Short mmCIF file of C-alpha atoms in Angstrom, two decimals:
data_model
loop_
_atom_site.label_atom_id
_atom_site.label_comp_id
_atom_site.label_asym_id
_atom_site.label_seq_id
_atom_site.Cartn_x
_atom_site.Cartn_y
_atom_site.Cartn_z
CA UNK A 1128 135.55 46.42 105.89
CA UNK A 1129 132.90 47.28 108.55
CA UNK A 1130 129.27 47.67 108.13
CA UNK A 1131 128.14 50.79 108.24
CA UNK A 1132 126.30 52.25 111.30
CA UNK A 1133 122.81 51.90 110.98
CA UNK A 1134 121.91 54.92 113.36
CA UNK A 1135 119.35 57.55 112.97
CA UNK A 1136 121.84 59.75 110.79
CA UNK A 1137 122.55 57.06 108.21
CA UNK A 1138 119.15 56.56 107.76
CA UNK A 1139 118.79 60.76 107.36
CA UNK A 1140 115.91 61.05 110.34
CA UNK A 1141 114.51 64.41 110.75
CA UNK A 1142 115.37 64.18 114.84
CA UNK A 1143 118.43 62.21 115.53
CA UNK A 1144 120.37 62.97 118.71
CA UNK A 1145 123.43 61.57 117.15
CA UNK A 1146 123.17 64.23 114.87
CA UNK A 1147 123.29 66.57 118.29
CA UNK A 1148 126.15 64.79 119.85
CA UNK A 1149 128.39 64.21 117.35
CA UNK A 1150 128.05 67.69 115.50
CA UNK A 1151 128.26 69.69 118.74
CA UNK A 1152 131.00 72.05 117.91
CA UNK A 1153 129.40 72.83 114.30
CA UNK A 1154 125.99 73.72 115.99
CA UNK A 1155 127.26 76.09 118.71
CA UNK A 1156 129.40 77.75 116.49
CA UNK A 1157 126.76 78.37 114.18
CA UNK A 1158 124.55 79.56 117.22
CA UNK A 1159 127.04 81.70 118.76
CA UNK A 1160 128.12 83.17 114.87
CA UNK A 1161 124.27 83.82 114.71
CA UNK A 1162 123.81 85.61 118.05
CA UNK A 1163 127.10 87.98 117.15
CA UNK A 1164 125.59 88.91 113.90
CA UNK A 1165 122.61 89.91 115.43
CA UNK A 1166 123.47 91.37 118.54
CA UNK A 1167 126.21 93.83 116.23
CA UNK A 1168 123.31 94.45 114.06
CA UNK A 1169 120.74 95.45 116.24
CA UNK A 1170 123.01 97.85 118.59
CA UNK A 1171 124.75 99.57 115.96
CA UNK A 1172 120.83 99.85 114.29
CA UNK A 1173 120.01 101.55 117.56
CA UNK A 1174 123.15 103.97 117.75
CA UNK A 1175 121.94 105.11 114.39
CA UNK A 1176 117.90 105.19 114.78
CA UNK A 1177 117.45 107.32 117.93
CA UNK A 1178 119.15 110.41 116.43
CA UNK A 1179 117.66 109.70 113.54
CA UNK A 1180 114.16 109.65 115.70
CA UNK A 1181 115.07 112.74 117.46
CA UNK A 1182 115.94 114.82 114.57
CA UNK A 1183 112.68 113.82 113.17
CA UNK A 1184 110.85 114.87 115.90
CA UNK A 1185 112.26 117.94 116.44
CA UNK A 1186 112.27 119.27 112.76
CA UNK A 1187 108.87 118.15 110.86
CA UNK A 1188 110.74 119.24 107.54
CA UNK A 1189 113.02 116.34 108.16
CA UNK A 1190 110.60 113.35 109.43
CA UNK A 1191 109.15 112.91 106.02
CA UNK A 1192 112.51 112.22 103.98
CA UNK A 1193 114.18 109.93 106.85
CA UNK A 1194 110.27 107.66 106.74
CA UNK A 1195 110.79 107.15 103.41
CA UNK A 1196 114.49 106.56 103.06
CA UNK A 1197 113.69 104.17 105.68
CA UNK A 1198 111.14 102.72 104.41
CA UNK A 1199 112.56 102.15 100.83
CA UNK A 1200 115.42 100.37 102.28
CA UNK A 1201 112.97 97.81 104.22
CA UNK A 1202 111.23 97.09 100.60
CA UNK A 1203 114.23 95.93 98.83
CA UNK A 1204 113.92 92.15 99.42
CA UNK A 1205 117.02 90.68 101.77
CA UNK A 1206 118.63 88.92 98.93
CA UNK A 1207 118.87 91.93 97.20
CA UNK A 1208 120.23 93.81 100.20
CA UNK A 1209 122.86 91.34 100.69
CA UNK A 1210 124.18 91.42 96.87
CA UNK A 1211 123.69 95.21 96.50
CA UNK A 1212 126.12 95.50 99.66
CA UNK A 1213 128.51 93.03 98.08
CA UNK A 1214 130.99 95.84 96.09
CA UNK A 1215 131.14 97.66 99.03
CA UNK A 1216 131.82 94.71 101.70
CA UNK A 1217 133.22 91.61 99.80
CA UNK A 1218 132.36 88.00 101.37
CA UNK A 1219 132.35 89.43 104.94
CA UNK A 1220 130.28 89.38 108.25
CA UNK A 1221 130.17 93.14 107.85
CA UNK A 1222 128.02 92.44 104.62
CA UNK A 1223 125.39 90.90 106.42
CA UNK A 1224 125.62 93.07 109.55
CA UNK A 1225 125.26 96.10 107.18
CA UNK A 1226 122.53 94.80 105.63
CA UNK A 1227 120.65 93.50 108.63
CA UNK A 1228 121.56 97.14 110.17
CA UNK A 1229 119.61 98.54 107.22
CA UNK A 1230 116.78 96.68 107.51
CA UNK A 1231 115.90 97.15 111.76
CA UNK A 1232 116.01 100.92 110.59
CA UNK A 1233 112.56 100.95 109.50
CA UNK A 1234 111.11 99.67 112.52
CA UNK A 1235 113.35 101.16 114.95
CA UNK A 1236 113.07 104.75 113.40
CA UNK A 1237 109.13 104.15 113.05
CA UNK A 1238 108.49 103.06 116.53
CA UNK A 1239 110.96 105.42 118.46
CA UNK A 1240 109.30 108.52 116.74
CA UNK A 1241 106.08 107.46 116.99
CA UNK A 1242 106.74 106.80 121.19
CA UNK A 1243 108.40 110.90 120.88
CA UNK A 1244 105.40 112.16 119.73
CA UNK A 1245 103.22 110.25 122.10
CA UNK A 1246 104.87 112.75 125.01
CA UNK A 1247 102.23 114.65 126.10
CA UNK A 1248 102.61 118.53 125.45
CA UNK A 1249 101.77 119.14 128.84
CA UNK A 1250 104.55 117.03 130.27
CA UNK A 1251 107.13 118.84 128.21
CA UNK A 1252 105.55 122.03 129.03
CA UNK A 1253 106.14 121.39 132.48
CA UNK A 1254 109.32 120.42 132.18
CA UNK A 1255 110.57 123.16 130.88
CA UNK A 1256 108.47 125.06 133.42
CA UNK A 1257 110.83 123.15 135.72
CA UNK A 1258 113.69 124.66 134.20
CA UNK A 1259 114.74 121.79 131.86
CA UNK A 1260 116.60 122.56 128.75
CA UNK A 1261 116.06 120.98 125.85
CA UNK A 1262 119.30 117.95 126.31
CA UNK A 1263 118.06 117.01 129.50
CA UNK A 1264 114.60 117.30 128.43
CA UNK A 1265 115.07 114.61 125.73
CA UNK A 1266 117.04 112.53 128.18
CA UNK A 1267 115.14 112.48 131.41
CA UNK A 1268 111.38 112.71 130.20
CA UNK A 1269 111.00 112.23 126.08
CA UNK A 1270 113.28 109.47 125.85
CA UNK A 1271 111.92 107.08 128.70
CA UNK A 1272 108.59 108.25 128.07
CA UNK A 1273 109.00 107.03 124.58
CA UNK A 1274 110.47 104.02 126.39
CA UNK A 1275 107.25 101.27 125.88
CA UNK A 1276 106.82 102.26 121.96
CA UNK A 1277 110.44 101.94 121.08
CA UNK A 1278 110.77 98.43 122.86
CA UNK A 1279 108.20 97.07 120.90
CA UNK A 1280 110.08 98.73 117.96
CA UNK A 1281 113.33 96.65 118.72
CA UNK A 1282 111.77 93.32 119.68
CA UNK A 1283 110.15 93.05 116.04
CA UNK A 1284 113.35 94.16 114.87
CA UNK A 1285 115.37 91.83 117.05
CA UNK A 1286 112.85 88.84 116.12
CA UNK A 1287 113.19 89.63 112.17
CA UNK A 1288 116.94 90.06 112.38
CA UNK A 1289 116.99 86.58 113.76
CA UNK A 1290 115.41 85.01 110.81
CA UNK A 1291 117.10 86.80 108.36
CA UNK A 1292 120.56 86.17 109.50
CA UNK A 1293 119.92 82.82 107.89
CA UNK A 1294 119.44 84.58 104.46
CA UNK A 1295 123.33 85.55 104.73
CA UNK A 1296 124.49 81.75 104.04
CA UNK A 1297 124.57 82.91 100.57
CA UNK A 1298 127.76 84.95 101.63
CA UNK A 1299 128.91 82.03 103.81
CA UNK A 1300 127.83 83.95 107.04
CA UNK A 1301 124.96 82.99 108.42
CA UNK A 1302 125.18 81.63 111.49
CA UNK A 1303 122.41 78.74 111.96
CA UNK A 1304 121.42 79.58 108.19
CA UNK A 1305 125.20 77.96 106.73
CA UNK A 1306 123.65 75.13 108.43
CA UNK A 1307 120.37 74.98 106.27
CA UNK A 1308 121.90 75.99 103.69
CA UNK A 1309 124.52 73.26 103.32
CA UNK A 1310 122.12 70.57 105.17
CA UNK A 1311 119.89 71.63 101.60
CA UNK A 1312 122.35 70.56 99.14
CA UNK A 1313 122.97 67.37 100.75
CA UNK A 1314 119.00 66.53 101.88
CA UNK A 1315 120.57 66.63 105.65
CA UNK A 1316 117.39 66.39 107.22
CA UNK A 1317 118.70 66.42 110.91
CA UNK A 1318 120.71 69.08 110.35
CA UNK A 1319 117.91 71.69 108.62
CA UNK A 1320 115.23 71.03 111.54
CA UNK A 1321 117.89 71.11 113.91
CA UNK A 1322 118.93 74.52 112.75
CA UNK A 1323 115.57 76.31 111.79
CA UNK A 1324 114.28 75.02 115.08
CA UNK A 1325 117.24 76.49 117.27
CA UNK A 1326 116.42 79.43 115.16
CA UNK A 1327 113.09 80.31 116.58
CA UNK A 1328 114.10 79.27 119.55
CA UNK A 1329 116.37 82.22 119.60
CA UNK A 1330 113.81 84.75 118.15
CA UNK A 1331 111.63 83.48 121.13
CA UNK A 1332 114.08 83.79 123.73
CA UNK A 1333 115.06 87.16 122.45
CA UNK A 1334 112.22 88.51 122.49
CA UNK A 1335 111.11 86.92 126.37
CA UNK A 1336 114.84 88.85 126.99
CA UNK A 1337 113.77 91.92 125.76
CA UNK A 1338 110.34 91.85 127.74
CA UNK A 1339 111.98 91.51 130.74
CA UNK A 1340 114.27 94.56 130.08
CA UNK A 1341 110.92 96.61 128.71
CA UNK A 1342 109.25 95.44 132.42
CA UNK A 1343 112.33 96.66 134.38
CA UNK A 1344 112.74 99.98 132.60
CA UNK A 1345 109.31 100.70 132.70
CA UNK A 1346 108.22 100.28 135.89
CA UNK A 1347 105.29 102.58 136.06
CA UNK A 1348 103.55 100.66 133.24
CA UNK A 1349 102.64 97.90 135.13
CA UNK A 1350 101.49 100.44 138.71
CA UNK A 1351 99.19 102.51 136.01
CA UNK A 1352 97.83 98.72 135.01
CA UNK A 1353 97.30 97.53 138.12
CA UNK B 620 132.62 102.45 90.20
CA UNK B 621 133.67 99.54 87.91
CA UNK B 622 131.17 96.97 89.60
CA UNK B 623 128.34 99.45 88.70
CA UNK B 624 129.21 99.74 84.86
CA UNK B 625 129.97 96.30 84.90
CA UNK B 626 126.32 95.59 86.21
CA UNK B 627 125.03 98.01 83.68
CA UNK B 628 126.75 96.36 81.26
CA UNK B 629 125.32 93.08 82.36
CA UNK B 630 121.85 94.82 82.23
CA UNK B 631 121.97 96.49 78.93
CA UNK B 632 123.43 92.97 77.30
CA UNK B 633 120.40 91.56 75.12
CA UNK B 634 121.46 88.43 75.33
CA UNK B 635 120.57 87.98 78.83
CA UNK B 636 117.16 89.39 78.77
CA UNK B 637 116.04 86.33 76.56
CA UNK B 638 115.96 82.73 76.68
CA UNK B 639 114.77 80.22 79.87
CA UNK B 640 117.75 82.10 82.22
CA UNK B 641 116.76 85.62 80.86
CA UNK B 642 115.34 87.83 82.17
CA UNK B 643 111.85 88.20 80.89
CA UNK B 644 111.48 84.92 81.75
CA UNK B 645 112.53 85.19 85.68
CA UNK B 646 110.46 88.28 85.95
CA UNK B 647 107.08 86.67 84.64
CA UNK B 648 108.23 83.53 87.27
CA UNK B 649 108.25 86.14 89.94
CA UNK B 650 105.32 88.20 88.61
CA UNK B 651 103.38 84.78 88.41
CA UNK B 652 104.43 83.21 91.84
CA UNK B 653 103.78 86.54 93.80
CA UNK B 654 100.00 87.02 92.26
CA UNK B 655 98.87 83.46 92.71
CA UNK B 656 100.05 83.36 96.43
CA UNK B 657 99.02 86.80 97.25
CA UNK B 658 95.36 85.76 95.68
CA UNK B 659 95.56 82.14 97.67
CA UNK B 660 96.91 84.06 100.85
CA UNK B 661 93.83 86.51 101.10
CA UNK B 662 91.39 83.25 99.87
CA UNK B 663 93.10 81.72 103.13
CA UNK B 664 93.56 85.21 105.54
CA UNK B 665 90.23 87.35 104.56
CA UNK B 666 87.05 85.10 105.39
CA UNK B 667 88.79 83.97 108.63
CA UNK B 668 89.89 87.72 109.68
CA UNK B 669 86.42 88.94 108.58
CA UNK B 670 84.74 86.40 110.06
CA UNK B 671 86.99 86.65 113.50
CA UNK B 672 86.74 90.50 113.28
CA UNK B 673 82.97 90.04 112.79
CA UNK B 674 82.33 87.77 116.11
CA UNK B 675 85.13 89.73 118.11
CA UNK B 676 86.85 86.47 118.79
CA UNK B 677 90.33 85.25 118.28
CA UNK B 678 92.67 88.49 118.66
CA UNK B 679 94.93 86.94 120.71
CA UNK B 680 95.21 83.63 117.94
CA UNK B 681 95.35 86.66 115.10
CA UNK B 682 98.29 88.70 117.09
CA UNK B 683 100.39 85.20 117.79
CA UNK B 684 99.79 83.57 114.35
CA UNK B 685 101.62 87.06 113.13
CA UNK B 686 104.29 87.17 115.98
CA UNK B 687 105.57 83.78 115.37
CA UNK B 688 105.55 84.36 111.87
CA UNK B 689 108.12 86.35 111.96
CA UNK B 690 110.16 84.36 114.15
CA UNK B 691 110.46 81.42 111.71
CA UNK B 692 112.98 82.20 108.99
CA UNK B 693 111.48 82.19 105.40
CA UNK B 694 114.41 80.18 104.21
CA UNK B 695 114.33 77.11 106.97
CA UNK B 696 110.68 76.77 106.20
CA UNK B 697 111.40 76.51 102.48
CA UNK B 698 114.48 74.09 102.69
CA UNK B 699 112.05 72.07 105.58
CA UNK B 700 109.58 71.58 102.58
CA UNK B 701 112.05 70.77 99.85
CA UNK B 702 112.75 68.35 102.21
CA UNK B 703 109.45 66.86 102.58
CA UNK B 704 107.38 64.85 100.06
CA UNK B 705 105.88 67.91 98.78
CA UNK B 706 109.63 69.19 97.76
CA UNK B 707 108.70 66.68 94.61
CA UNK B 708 106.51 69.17 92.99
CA UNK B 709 108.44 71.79 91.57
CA UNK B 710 107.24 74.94 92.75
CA UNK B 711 105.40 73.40 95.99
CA UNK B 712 107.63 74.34 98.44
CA UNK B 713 107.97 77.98 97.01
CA UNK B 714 104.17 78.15 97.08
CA UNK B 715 103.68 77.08 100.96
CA UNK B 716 106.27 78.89 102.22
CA UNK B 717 105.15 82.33 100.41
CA UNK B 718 101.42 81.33 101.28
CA UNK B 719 102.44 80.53 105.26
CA UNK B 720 104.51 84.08 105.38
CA UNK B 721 101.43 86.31 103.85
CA UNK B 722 98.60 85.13 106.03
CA UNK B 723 99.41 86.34 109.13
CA UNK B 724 99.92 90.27 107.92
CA UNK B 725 96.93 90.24 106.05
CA UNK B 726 95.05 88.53 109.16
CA UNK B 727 95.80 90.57 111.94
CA UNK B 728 95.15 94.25 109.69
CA UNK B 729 91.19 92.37 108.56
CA UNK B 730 91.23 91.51 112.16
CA UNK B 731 92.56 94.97 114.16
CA UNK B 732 90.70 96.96 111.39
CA UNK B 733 87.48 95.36 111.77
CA UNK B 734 87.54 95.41 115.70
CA UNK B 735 88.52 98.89 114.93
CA UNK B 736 85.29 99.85 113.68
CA UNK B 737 83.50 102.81 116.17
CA UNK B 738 81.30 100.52 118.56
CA UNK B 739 78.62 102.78 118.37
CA UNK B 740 78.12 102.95 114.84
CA UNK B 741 77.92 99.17 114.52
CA UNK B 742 75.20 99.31 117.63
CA UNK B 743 73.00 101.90 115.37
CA UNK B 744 73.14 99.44 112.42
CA UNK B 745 71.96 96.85 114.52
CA UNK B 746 69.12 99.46 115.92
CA UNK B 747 68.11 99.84 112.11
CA UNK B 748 67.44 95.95 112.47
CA UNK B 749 70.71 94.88 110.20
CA UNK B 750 71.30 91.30 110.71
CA UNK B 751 74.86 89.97 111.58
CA UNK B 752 75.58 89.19 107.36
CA UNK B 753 74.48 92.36 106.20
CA UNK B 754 76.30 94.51 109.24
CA UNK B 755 79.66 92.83 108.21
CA UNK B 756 79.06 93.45 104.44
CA UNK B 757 77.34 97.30 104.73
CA UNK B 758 78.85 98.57 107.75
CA UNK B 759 82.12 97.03 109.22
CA UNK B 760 84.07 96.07 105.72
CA UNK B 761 83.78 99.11 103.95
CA UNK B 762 85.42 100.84 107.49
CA UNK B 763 87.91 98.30 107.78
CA UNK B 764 88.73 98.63 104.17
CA UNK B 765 91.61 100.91 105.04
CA UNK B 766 93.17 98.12 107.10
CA UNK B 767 92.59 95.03 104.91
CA UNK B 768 94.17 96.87 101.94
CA UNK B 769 97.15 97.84 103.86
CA UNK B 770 97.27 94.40 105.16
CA UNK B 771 97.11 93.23 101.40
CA UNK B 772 99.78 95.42 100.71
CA UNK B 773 102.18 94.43 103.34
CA UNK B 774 101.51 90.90 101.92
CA UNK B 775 101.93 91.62 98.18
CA UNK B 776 105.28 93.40 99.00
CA UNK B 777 106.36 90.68 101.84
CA UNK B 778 106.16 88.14 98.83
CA UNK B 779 107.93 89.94 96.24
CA UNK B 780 110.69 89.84 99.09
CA UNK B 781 110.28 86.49 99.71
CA UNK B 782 110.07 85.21 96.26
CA UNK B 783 113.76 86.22 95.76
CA UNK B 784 114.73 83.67 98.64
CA UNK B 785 113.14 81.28 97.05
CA UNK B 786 115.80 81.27 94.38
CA UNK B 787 117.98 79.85 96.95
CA UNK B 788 116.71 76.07 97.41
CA UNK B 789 116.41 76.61 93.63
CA UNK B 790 112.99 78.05 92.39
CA UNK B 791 112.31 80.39 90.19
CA UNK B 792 112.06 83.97 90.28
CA UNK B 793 114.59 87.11 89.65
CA UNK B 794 116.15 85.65 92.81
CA UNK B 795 117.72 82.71 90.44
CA UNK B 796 120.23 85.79 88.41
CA UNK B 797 121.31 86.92 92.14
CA UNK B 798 122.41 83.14 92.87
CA UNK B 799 123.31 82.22 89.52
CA UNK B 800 125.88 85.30 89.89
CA UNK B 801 126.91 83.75 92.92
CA UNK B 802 127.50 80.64 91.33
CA UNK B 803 129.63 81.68 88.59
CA UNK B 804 131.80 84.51 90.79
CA UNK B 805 130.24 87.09 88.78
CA UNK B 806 129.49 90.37 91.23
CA UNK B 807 128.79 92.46 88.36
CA UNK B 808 125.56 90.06 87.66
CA UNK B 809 124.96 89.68 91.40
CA UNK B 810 124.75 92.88 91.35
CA UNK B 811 122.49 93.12 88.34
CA UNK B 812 120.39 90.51 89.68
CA UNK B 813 119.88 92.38 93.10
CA UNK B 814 119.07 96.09 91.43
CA UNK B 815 116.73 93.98 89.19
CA UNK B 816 115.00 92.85 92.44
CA UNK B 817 115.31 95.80 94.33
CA UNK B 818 113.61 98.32 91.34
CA UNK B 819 110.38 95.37 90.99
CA UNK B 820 109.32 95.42 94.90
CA UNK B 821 109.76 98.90 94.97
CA UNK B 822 107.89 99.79 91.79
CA UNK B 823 104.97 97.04 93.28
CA UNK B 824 105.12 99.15 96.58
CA UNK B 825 104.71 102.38 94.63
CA UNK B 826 101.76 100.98 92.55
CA UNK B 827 100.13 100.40 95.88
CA UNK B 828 101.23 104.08 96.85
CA UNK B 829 99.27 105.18 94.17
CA UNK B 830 96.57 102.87 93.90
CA UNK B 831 95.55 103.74 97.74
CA UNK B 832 95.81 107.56 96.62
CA UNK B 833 93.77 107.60 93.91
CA UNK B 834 91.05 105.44 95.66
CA UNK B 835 88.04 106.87 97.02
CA UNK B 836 88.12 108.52 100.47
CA UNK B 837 86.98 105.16 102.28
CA UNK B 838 89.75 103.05 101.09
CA UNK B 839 92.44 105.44 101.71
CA UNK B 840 95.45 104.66 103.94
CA UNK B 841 94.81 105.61 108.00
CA UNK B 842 97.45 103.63 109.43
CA UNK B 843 99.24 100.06 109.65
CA UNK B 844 99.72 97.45 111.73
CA UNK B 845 101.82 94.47 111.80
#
């Protein structure tokens, strides 16, 4: 019988590169698991929110209803989400998807009507002066005009989503969050900083990401600054 | 439908409103841990916010603190405690974690709704010879109020949320019937659990709703940040 190795993960370190070495395959997994669920989340969030948005700004009788459903769905705490879902979605990815989906709403919805009613009247006014009906209206001067406020809509979103992907361990999908959670049960210290710090490390490179794409869609942002 | 009736089922059943897993007894846990952190969060948040807000210092420290905040998932910072030596105490982890995710809403509204205050109107109360103490006290609070009390409000909410999470790395709270369901392959009771949850934050967001309706024109609603 041989000794045991006395490295940094048999003595349960918080930072241990063997940890990093010889669980490789676990930790990209869980990364790349954790950047699907997110990704899937936020898009299919966004497919949903701009009509939503743009219904809201066009009829005032329907902004107030969509707000609140909205914001009723952001109150009910993640857990919840997750286990209200659970009839409808079994032990699945979609479950957490869904209820990340549900969730970015809020802030997506919020943000994207708030940059619609930002448009100036006069700049729809002469658009339509121009000739512009109301489709190409919304796509070639609300929409990117409401550009700067949405963004900042779907980088909160994007950074929240992040975290809470970790909540869906409890279904066994949670990308970096499986890792916490197991890493918890069996005082894995290695494992849990490993994972929650590769989790903001997402969230922050996410959100640098989705600067970059705010700066190159919205050019004259920066010429009105400077 | 069956998972519903089921759950109601669950709900209606006496038996599991009583006793140390009933619950009564998770809903004072959460009632309990929500009010002591929100009070310990705004002991932490106000005076520095006020105090920041006062001097017109430290927006960029109040807008980061809040940013990262949300990039750190409530669960890793949890299981990161248990972890620690402060894991020990029972509810010590629970009460760090929920304390570390409330400041930074209810610092950057003190903060954005005291530099919100109208420039000029702080200039005439120094022109009527205020000093600095009673300008914050007489003048800038009472305008922020608005601000602060959404800020407190985003917070209260935020940690009914978050006190369901803490169920996972096994605290107390309504959270514990979601993952106790879990536990025992019970949907009907995760399902229970997670209405349970869902009806508290929004009834504590409601009482909010109302409280900030009923209150006197100065501390009504404006707006929100963060």
């Amino acid at each position: 019988m041989t000794a045991p190795p006395d490295d940094c993960l048999a003595r349960n370190e918080w930072i241990c590169g063997e940890y990093l070495s010889t669980r490789r395959q676990i930790i990209v997994d869980a990364v790349l698991q954790h950047l699907e669920l997110t990704a899937v989340s936020i898009l299919i969030a966004l497919v949903i929110a701009v009509p939503l948005a743009v219904v809201a700004r066009r009829w005032a009788l329907a902004a107030g209803p969509v707000l609140a459903l909205t914001t009723i769905l952001y109150t009910i705490p993640s857990l919840a989400m997750f286990s209200l879902l659970l009839p409808v979605y079994g032990l699945s990815a979609s479950l957490v998807v869904a209820g990340l989906v549900l969730y970015s709403l809020t802030l997506l919805v919020r943000n994207i009507l708030a940059g619609l009613r930002a448009v100036p009247e006069d700049t729809r006014q002469a658009a339509r002066g121009m000739g512009y009906g109301p489709i190409r209206l919304l796509l070639t001067v609300e929409l990117p005009l409401a550009l700067p406020a949405a963004m900042a809509g779907l980088r909160i979103a994007t950074v929240s989503a992040v975290s809470l992907v970790t909540v869906g361990a409890i279904v066994g999908f949670g990308g970096l969050g499986n890792l916490i959670y197991t890493g918890m049960n069996t005082y894995f210290k290695a494992q849990v900083l490993t994972a929650s710090v590769l989790c903001v490390v997402i969230a922050v490179l996410a959100d640098l990401l989705l600067l970059g794409v705010q700066r190159i869609l919205t050019p004259w942002t920066r010429a009105a600054r400077s | 439908m069956n998972t519903i009736s089921d759950a109601w089922q669950w709900l209606t059943d006496s038996a599991h409103w009583a006793g140390d897993d009933g619950i009564w007894h998770r809903l004072t846990q959460h009632l309990v841990l929500t009010v002591v952190c929100l009070i310990l969060s705004c002991l932490i948040a106000l005076p520095v916010a006020l105090v920041l807000g006062h001097l017109g210092k430290g927006g960029a420290l109040a807008v980061n603190i809040s940013n990262v905040g949300r990039a750190v998932p409530t669960f890793a910072v949890l299981v990161l405690l248990l972890l620690t030596p402060i894991g020990r105490w029972s509810e010590g982890p629970t009460v760090v974690a929920l304390v570390l995710f409330a400041v930074p809403p209810l610092l950057t509204n003190a903060y954005v709704g005291m530099r919100g205050v109208d420039r000029s109107v702080v200039q005439a109360a120094r022109g009527m010879g205020m000093t600095g103490r009673q300008m914050l006290w007489r003048v800038e609070l009472p305008l922020a109020m608005p601000l602060v009390l959404s800020g407190v409000r985003i917070a209260a909410v935020q940690l009914v949320a978050t006190a369901t999470i803490a169920a996972l790395a096994g605290g107390g709270g309504l959270g514990r019937i979601i993952t106790a369901g879990f536990n025992l392959a019970s949907t009907p009771q995760v399902v229970a659990g997670a209405v349970l949850v869902a009806v508290f934050a929004l009834i504590v967001e409601g009482l909010f709703e109302i409280g900030e309706r009923l209150a006197p024109g100065g501390a009504r609603g404006r707006g929100r940040t963060g």
